[in-house]
Amino acid sequence: MHIAILTFDGYNELDSLIALGILNRVREPGWRVSIAGPTPRLRSMNGVTIDAMIDLDEACTADAVIVGSGTKTREVVENPAITSTLSRLDPTRQLLAAQCSGALVLAKLGHLTDIPACTDLTTKPWVIAAGVEILNQPFFARGNLATAGGCLASTYLATWTIARLHTLEAAKEAIHYVAPVGEKDEYVTRALTNVTPYLAMDQLGVL
């Protein structure tokens, strides 16, 4: 399984890198998580520079794609080269998820038509202007599409992605690993409370 985290200049470190860290807690042959970008090097909103691991073309072939957020998302959706490449994203064959302003990218690509979404408070009016209903909650999913609002809600996107592509038990173990000592059960419970309503019975281990 290959998961791509779309990351652009001005990216929010919490959105891209927390998800990256949690997703990489899965130790399964063939499990791969990549930072994907339109350029080889990406600079965050706070000046942290990282190298992209794959380009956007390869990202479009991944089993799951998480669209990260950042300060330049409105520029991203106005870039014809980027949007042309991302038009290949297809929720009928892959999981598509968006963190905060990443919801604007999915909205502009037409993937949130008639589907409510979660996003951060800054991005909210832009996504509403794109014709999407915004929910006052941290996470929502329908079918192969998911959105999360608020930087630390990236833990819910990671939980959902692992549960969908692997197992719910693996998702619980990943969250338990990264949660603060003395609060691990609380963090796992919170993640499951937000994510499990959007999982099918087979993903919950219910036959």
Coordinates of C-alpha atoms in Angstrom, one line a residue:
M1 CA 0.0 0.0 0.0
H2 CA 1.3 3.4 -0.9
I3 CA 0.1 6.6 0.8
A4 CA 1.1 10.0 -0.6
I5 CA 0.9 13.2 1.4
L6 CA 0.6 16.2 -0.9
T7 CA 2.8 18.9 0.4
F8 CA 3.3 22.4 -1.1
D9 CA 5.4 25.4 -0.4
G10 CA 4.1 27.1 2.7
Y11 CA 3.0 23.7 4.1
N12 CA 2.0 23.3 7.7
E13 CA 4.4 21.0 9.4
L14 CA 1.8 19.6 11.8
D15 CA -0.5 18.6 9.0
S16 CA 2.0 16.8 6.8
L17 CA 4.5 15.5 9.2
I18 CA 2.3 14.3 12.1
A19 CA 0.3 12.2 9.5
L20 CA 3.6 10.9 8.1
G21 CA 4.9 9.9 11.5
I22 CA 1.7 8.1 12.5
L23 CA 1.3 6.3 9.2
N24 CA 4.8 5.0 9.3
R25 CA 4.1 3.2 12.6
V26 CA 2.6 0.5 10.5
R27 CA 5.2 -2.2 9.9
E28 CA 3.9 -4.2 7.1
P29 CA 5.7 -5.4 3.9
G30 CA 4.9 -3.1 1.1
W31 CA 3.5 -0.3 3.3
R32 CA 5.0 3.0 2.0
V33 CA 4.3 6.6 3.0
S34 CA 5.7 9.4 0.8
I35 CA 5.8 13.2 0.9
A36 CA 4.7 14.3 -2.5
G37 CA 5.4 17.8 -4.0
P38 CA 5.4 19.8 -7.2
T39 CA 9.0 20.6 -6.7
P40 CA 12.0 18.6 -5.3
R41 CA 12.3 20.9 -2.3
L42 CA 9.5 22.4 -0.1
R43 CA 9.7 25.1 2.4
S44 CA 7.2 25.3 5.3
M45 CA 5.2 28.2 6.7
N46 CA 7.9 28.3 9.4
G47 CA 10.9 27.9 7.2
V48 CA 11.4 24.1 7.5
T49 CA 12.8 22.8 4.3
I50 CA 12.3 19.2 3.3
D51 CA 12.8 17.1 0.1
A52 CA 9.8 15.7 -1.7
M53 CA 10.1 11.9 -1.9
I54 CA 7.9 11.6 -5.0
D55 CA 6.4 14.0 -7.5
L56 CA 2.7 14.7 -8.0
D57 CA 2.5 12.3 -11.0
E58 CA 3.4 9.4 -8.9
A59 CA 1.2 10.6 -6.0
C60 CA -1.8 10.3 -8.3
T61 CA -1.2 6.6 -8.6
A62 CA -1.1 6.0 -4.8
D63 CA -3.7 3.9 -2.9
A64 CA -4.4 6.8 -0.7
V65 CA -3.7 10.5 -1.1
I66 CA -3.8 13.0 1.8
V67 CA -3.8 16.7 0.7
G68 CA -1.9 18.7 3.3
S69 CA -2.5 22.3 4.1
G70 CA -0.5 25.5 4.2
T71 CA -0.4 29.2 3.7
K72 CA -0.3 29.0 -0.1
T73 CA -3.3 26.7 -0.9
R74 CA -5.2 29.4 -2.8
E75 CA -2.1 29.7 -5.0
V76 CA -2.0 26.0 -5.5
V77 CA -5.6 25.8 -6.7
E78 CA -4.9 28.6 -9.2
N79 CA -1.9 26.8 -10.7
P80 CA -3.0 25.1 -13.9
A81 CA 0.0 22.7 -14.0
I82 CA -0.8 21.5 -10.5
T83 CA -4.5 21.2 -10.9
S84 CA -4.1 19.5 -14.3
T85 CA -2.0 16.8 -12.7
L86 CA -4.3 16.4 -9.6
S87 CA -7.3 16.0 -11.9
R88 CA -6.2 12.4 -12.1
L89 CA -7.1 11.8 -8.5
D90 CA -10.1 9.4 -8.4
P91 CA -12.1 8.4 -5.3
T92 CA -13.5 5.4 -7.1
R93 CA -10.0 3.8 -7.1
Q94 CA -8.2 5.4 -4.2
L95 CA -8.8 7.0 -0.8
L96 CA -8.7 10.8 -0.9
A97 CA -8.3 12.8 2.3
A98 CA -7.7 16.5 3.0
Q99 CA -6.3 18.3 6.0
C100 CA -7.5 21.8 6.8
S101 CA -7.0 23.9 3.6
G102 CA -6.5 20.7 1.7
A103 CA -10.3 20.7 1.6
L104 CA -10.1 23.6 -0.8
V105 CA -8.1 21.5 -3.2
L106 CA -10.6 18.7 -3.2
A107 CA -13.4 21.2 -3.5
K108 CA -11.8 22.9 -6.6
L109 CA -11.2 19.5 -8.1
G110 CA -15.0 18.7 -7.8
H111 CA -14.7 15.9 -5.2
L112 CA -16.8 17.5 -2.5
T113 CA -19.9 18.1 -4.5
D114 CA -22.9 17.3 -2.3
I115 CA -20.5 16.2 0.5
P116 CA -20.0 18.2 3.6
A117 CA -16.4 18.8 4.8
C118 CA -14.3 19.7 7.8
T119 CA -11.6 22.4 7.6
D120 CA -9.8 25.0 9.7
L121 CA -11.4 28.3 10.6
T122 CA -9.2 30.3 8.3
T123 CA -10.0 28.2 5.3
K124 CA -13.7 27.8 6.1
P125 CA -15.0 30.9 4.1
W126 CA -13.0 29.9 1.0
V127 CA -14.4 26.4 1.0
I128 CA -17.9 27.7 1.6
A129 CA -17.4 30.0 -1.4
A130 CA -16.5 26.9 -3.4
G131 CA -20.0 25.6 -2.7
V132 CA -19.2 23.1 0.1
E133 CA -21.0 22.8 3.4
I134 CA -18.6 23.0 6.4
L135 CA -19.2 21.0 9.5
N136 CA -18.3 22.1 13.0
Q137 CA -16.4 18.9 13.9
P138 CA -12.9 17.7 13.5
F139 CA -13.4 14.8 11.0
F140 CA -15.9 13.5 8.5
A141 CA -15.8 10.8 5.8
R142 CA -18.1 9.4 3.2
G143 CA -17.0 6.5 1.1
N144 CA -13.4 7.0 0.0
L145 CA -13.4 10.7 0.9
A146 CA -12.4 12.2 4.2
T147 CA -11.6 15.7 5.6
A148 CA -10.3 17.0 8.9
G149 CA -10.2 20.4 10.4
G150 CA -7.5 21.6 12.8
C151 CA -3.9 20.7 12.8
L152 CA -4.1 18.0 15.4
A153 CA -7.0 16.4 13.6
S154 CA -4.3 14.9 11.3
T155 CA -4.3 12.1 13.9
Y156 CA -7.9 11.2 12.8
L157 CA -6.9 11.2 9.1
A158 CA -4.1 8.8 9.9
T159 CA -6.4 6.6 12.0
W160 CA -9.0 6.5 9.2
T161 CA -6.4 5.8 6.5
I162 CA -4.7 2.9 8.4
A163 CA -8.1 1.4 9.3
R164 CA -9.2 1.5 5.7
L165 CA -6.0 0.2 4.1
H166 CA -4.9 -2.2 6.9
T167 CA -6.9 -2.9 10.0
L168 CA -8.6 -0.9 12.9
E169 CA -6.3 -2.8 15.3
A170 CA -3.2 -1.4 13.4
A171 CA -4.7 2.1 13.6
K172 CA -5.2 1.7 17.4
E173 CA -1.7 0.5 17.8
A174 CA -0.3 3.5 15.8
I175 CA -2.2 6.1 17.9
H176 CA -1.3 4.3 21.1
Y177 CA 2.4 4.4 20.2
V178 CA 2.5 8.2 19.6
A179 CA 0.1 9.2 22.4
P180 CA 1.5 10.8 25.6
V181 CA 2.4 8.5 28.4
G182 CA -0.4 8.3 30.9
E183 CA -3.0 9.4 28.4
K184 CA -2.6 6.6 25.8
D185 CA -6.0 5.0 26.3
E186 CA -7.7 8.4 26.3
Y187 CA -6.1 9.3 23.0
V188 CA -7.0 6.0 21.4
T189 CA -10.6 6.3 22.6
R190 CA -10.9 9.9 21.2
A191 CA -9.5 8.8 17.8
L192 CA -11.9 5.9 17.6
T193 CA -14.9 8.0 18.7
N194 CA -14.2 10.4 15.8
V195 CA -13.4 7.8 13.1
T196 CA -15.3 4.6 13.7
P197 CA -18.7 6.1 12.8
Y198 CA -17.4 6.4 9.2
L199 CA -16.0 2.8 8.9
A200 CA -17.9 -0.1 7.4
M201 CA -18.7 -3.1 9.6
D202 CA -16.0 -5.2 7.9
Q203 CA -13.4 -2.6 8.8
L204 CA -14.6 -2.6 12.4
G205 CA -14.1 -6.4 12.5
V206 CA -17.9 -7.0 12.6
L207 CA -19.1 -9.7 10.3

